[in-house]
Amino acid sequence: ALMWFKKAAEQGLPEALANLGVFYSEGRAVEKNLVQAVSLYRQAAAQGLAMAQYELGNAYKDGLGVKQDFAQAYTWYKKAADQDYAEAQYEMGQLYLEGMGVPEDDEQALLWFSKAAAQALPEAQASIGLMYATGRGAEKDLEKAAKWYTKAAEKGFPEAQLLLAELYYKGEGVERNDKEALKWYRKAADQGLPEAQDSLGLMYTRGDGVPRDYKKALEWFRLAARQGYAESQNNLGFMYARGLGVKRDYEKALVWYRKAVEHNLPQAQFNLGSMYLRGDGVKQNYRVAAQWFKKAADQGMEEARESLDRIMRRGQVISEEDMSI
């Protein structure tokens, strides 16, 4: 395929030029060369090939093989979008939504998302759902949000599956249904989405829509935690600290809490502080406990503020200045 594309590209055929650009962009059968990819996309785009115009827009948007330039990204996306290239229409919506290369304009964003959604692009369908859910570009309407999420979710788009699951779990825009929530969380989780894996773990810990099963919860938390998802790292630490679904292991609890606090997660800061307060797996240290409680309290966690106040009232630390790390 590569040799054919090279020969056809030498004759200036736009489809061959663009496809050869993809080879260089991805390092497929050739050494990866983003500058060369951009050059090939540009030659094909100049001949009006929508796919190449779209790829050139991507290069400018992300600064790949060329200096990042949102105005240029807009120019090339617009050329492709005007040829009804759905992915470019979606990117036009994103530029207007974020105000990149153009003034922020929610109505224009919704217009372009709608063009792409009319071609059944799931990313665009999910984005329309999110706009209805948040009231951007349209009056807030959770029922309409659920309908758009469903369209994208049924096409296998994991972010839409997650958002739809959350609506079912909360009973927003749809009748509350834990089994439906579980179904959509699982579909997104099976595609590796850590937020969905974490939510699925929580459903198993609570027994929502399924019998309570700490071992299954642990499995889902572990999958998300290994992807660096802070909430799951904290949840995994909690499971080890309490011995839920696994033998109690303070050392492993500390390992996961420490990973989670690297993301500045207040619940993990509080949990780590509690370990030092009690001396679970570490030498009891009120000062270190207070340091972690203060970090969580500074982010608005009331439980951490109360724990910090109790330590100070008991005189276990003298002042908040005494807690500086």
mmCIF file of C-alpha atoms in Angstrom, residues 102-211:
data_model
loop_
_atom_site.group_PDB
_atom_site.id
_atom_site.type_symbol
_atom_site.label_atom_id
_atom_site.label_comp_id
_atom_site.label_asym_id
_atom_site.label_seq_id
_atom_site.Cartn_x
_atom_site.Cartn_y
_atom_site.Cartn_z
ATOM 1 C CA VAL A 102 -12.836 32.576 16.867
ATOM 2 C CA PRO A 103 -14.887 34.429 19.495
ATOM 3 C CA GLU A 104 -16.677 32.048 21.850
ATOM 4 C CA ASP A 105 -20.185 31.512 20.488
ATOM 5 C CA ASP A 106 -22.417 28.776 21.935
ATOM 6 C CA GLU A 107 -25.077 29.165 19.252
ATOM 7 C CA GLN A 108 -22.506 28.663 16.480
ATOM 8 C CA ALA A 109 -21.100 25.693 18.376
ATOM 9 C CA LEU A 110 -24.552 24.109 18.561
ATOM 10 C CA LEU A 111 -25.114 24.831 14.860
ATOM 11 C CA TRP A 112 -21.932 23.025 13.805
ATOM 12 C CA PHE A 113 -22.464 20.146 16.225
ATOM 13 C CA SER A 114 -25.954 19.773 14.747
ATOM 14 C CA LYS A 115 -24.545 19.541 11.212
ATOM 15 C CA ALA A 116 -22.174 16.775 12.302
ATOM 16 C CA ALA A 117 -24.864 15.034 14.369
ATOM 17 C CA ALA A 118 -27.125 14.972 11.304
ATOM 18 C CA GLN A 119 -24.444 12.723 9.802
ATOM 19 C CA ALA A 120 -24.662 10.512 12.925
ATOM 20 C CA LEU A 121 -21.242 11.470 14.333
ATOM 21 C CA PRO A 122 -21.437 10.275 17.964
ATOM 22 C CA GLU A 123 -18.982 12.868 19.298
ATOM 23 C CA ALA A 124 -21.267 15.610 17.991
ATOM 24 C CA GLN A 125 -24.403 13.931 19.342
ATOM 25 C CA ALA A 126 -22.806 13.702 22.788
ATOM 26 C CA SER A 127 -21.717 17.350 22.602
ATOM 27 C CA ILE A 128 -25.275 18.463 21.824
ATOM 28 C CA GLY A 129 -26.427 16.441 24.818
ATOM 29 C CA LEU A 130 -23.866 18.175 27.004
ATOM 30 C CA MET A 131 -25.005 21.596 25.775
ATOM 31 C CA TYR A 132 -28.608 20.779 26.713
ATOM 32 C CA ALA A 133 -27.431 19.384 30.065
ATOM 33 C CA THR A 134 -25.525 22.572 30.903
ATOM 34 C CA GLY A 135 -27.789 25.115 29.200
ATOM 35 C CA ARG A 136 -25.113 26.342 26.807
ATOM 36 C CA GLY A 137 -26.417 27.555 23.449
ATOM 37 C CA ALA A 138 -29.884 26.276 24.329
ATOM 38 C CA GLU A 139 -32.265 26.245 27.272
ATOM 39 C CA LYS A 140 -31.270 23.587 29.816
ATOM 40 C CA ASP A 141 -33.254 20.434 29.091
ATOM 41 C CA LEU A 142 -32.112 17.159 30.656
ATOM 42 C CA GLU A 143 -34.670 15.104 28.737
ATOM 43 C CA LYS A 144 -33.197 16.315 25.444
ATOM 44 C CA ALA A 145 -29.697 15.737 26.867
ATOM 45 C CA ALA A 146 -30.639 12.122 27.628
ATOM 46 C CA LYS A 147 -31.982 11.613 24.092
ATOM 47 C CA TRP A 148 -28.767 12.886 22.509
ATOM 48 C CA TYR A 149 -26.571 10.909 24.893
ATOM 49 C CA THR A 150 -28.584 7.808 24.002
ATOM 50 C CA LYS A 151 -27.974 8.301 20.274
ATOM 51 C CA ALA A 152 -24.211 8.514 20.841
ATOM 52 C CA ALA A 153 -24.144 5.788 23.503
ATOM 53 C CA GLU A 154 -25.895 3.316 21.227
ATOM 54 C CA LYS A 155 -23.118 3.887 18.683
ATOM 55 C CA GLY A 156 -20.607 2.818 21.342
ATOM 56 C CA PHE A 157 -19.239 6.261 22.271
ATOM 57 C CA PRO A 158 -17.895 5.709 25.827
ATOM 58 C CA GLU A 159 -18.128 9.310 27.086
ATOM 59 C CA ALA A 160 -21.820 9.382 26.124
ATOM 60 C CA GLN A 161 -22.369 6.009 27.800
ATOM 61 C CA LEU A 162 -20.885 7.458 30.994
ATOM 62 C CA LEU A 163 -23.006 10.612 30.852
ATOM 63 C CA LEU A 164 -26.162 8.606 30.139
ATOM 64 C CA ALA A 165 -25.393 6.258 33.045
ATOM 65 C CA GLU A 166 -25.074 9.256 35.362
ATOM 66 C CA LEU A 167 -28.510 10.532 34.308
ATOM 67 C CA TYR A 168 -30.079 7.135 35.007
ATOM 68 C CA TYR A 169 -28.288 6.889 38.351
ATOM 69 C CA LYS A 170 -29.464 10.337 39.456
ATOM 70 C CA GLY A 171 -32.873 10.156 37.796
ATOM 71 C CA GLU A 172 -32.262 13.350 35.831
ATOM 72 C CA GLY A 173 -33.996 13.672 32.453
ATOM 73 C CA VAL A 174 -35.000 10.026 32.759
ATOM 74 C CA GLU A 175 -36.676 7.926 35.423
ATOM 75 C CA ARG A 176 -34.093 6.709 37.939
ATOM 76 C CA ASN A 177 -33.022 3.194 37.032
ATOM 77 C CA ASP A 178 -29.991 1.601 38.684
ATOM 78 C CA LYS A 179 -29.973 -1.332 36.272
ATOM 79 C CA GLU A 180 -29.845 1.000 33.255
ATOM 80 C CA ALA A 181 -27.127 3.027 34.969
ATOM 81 C CA LEU A 182 -25.178 -0.163 35.602
ATOM 82 C CA LYS A 183 -25.590 -1.264 31.978
ATOM 83 C CA TRP A 184 -24.194 1.959 30.547
ATOM 84 C CA TYR A 185 -21.430 2.283 33.144
ATOM 85 C CA ARG A 186 -20.351 -1.254 32.253
ATOM 86 C CA LYS A 187 -20.306 -0.530 28.512
ATOM 87 C CA ALA A 188 -18.099 2.531 29.072
ATOM 88 C CA ALA A 189 -15.962 0.691 31.641
ATOM 89 C CA ASP A 190 -15.397 -2.197 29.239
ATOM 90 C CA GLN A 191 -13.923 0.358 26.821
ATOM 91 C CA GLY A 192 -11.441 1.410 29.494
ATOM 92 C CA LEU A 193 -12.999 4.684 30.644
ATOM 93 C CA PRO A 194 -11.693 5.120 34.212
ATOM 94 C CA GLU A 195 -14.562 7.343 35.397
ATOM 95 C CA ALA A 196 -16.994 4.574 34.448
ATOM 96 C CA GLN A 197 -14.841 1.890 36.047
ATOM 97 C CA ASP A 198 -14.809 3.898 39.269
ATOM 98 C CA SER A 199 -18.586 4.445 39.167
ATOM 99 C CA LEU A 200 -19.124 0.735 38.563
ATOM 100 C CA GLY A 201 -16.932 -0.032 41.569
ATOM 101 C CA LEU A 202 -19.009 2.316 43.705
ATOM 102 C CA MET A 203 -22.242 0.620 42.589
ATOM 103 C CA TYR A 204 -20.848 -2.731 43.703
ATOM 104 C CA THR A 205 -19.796 -1.308 47.080
ATOM 105 C CA ARG A 206 -23.293 0.122 47.649
ATOM 106 C CA GLY A 207 -25.288 -2.709 46.125
ATOM 107 C CA ASP A 208 -26.988 -0.354 43.643
ATOM 108 C CA GLY A 209 -28.619 -2.371 40.860
ATOM 109 C CA VAL A 210 -26.501 -5.408 41.807
ATOM 110 C CA PRO A 211 -25.880 -7.452 44.945
#
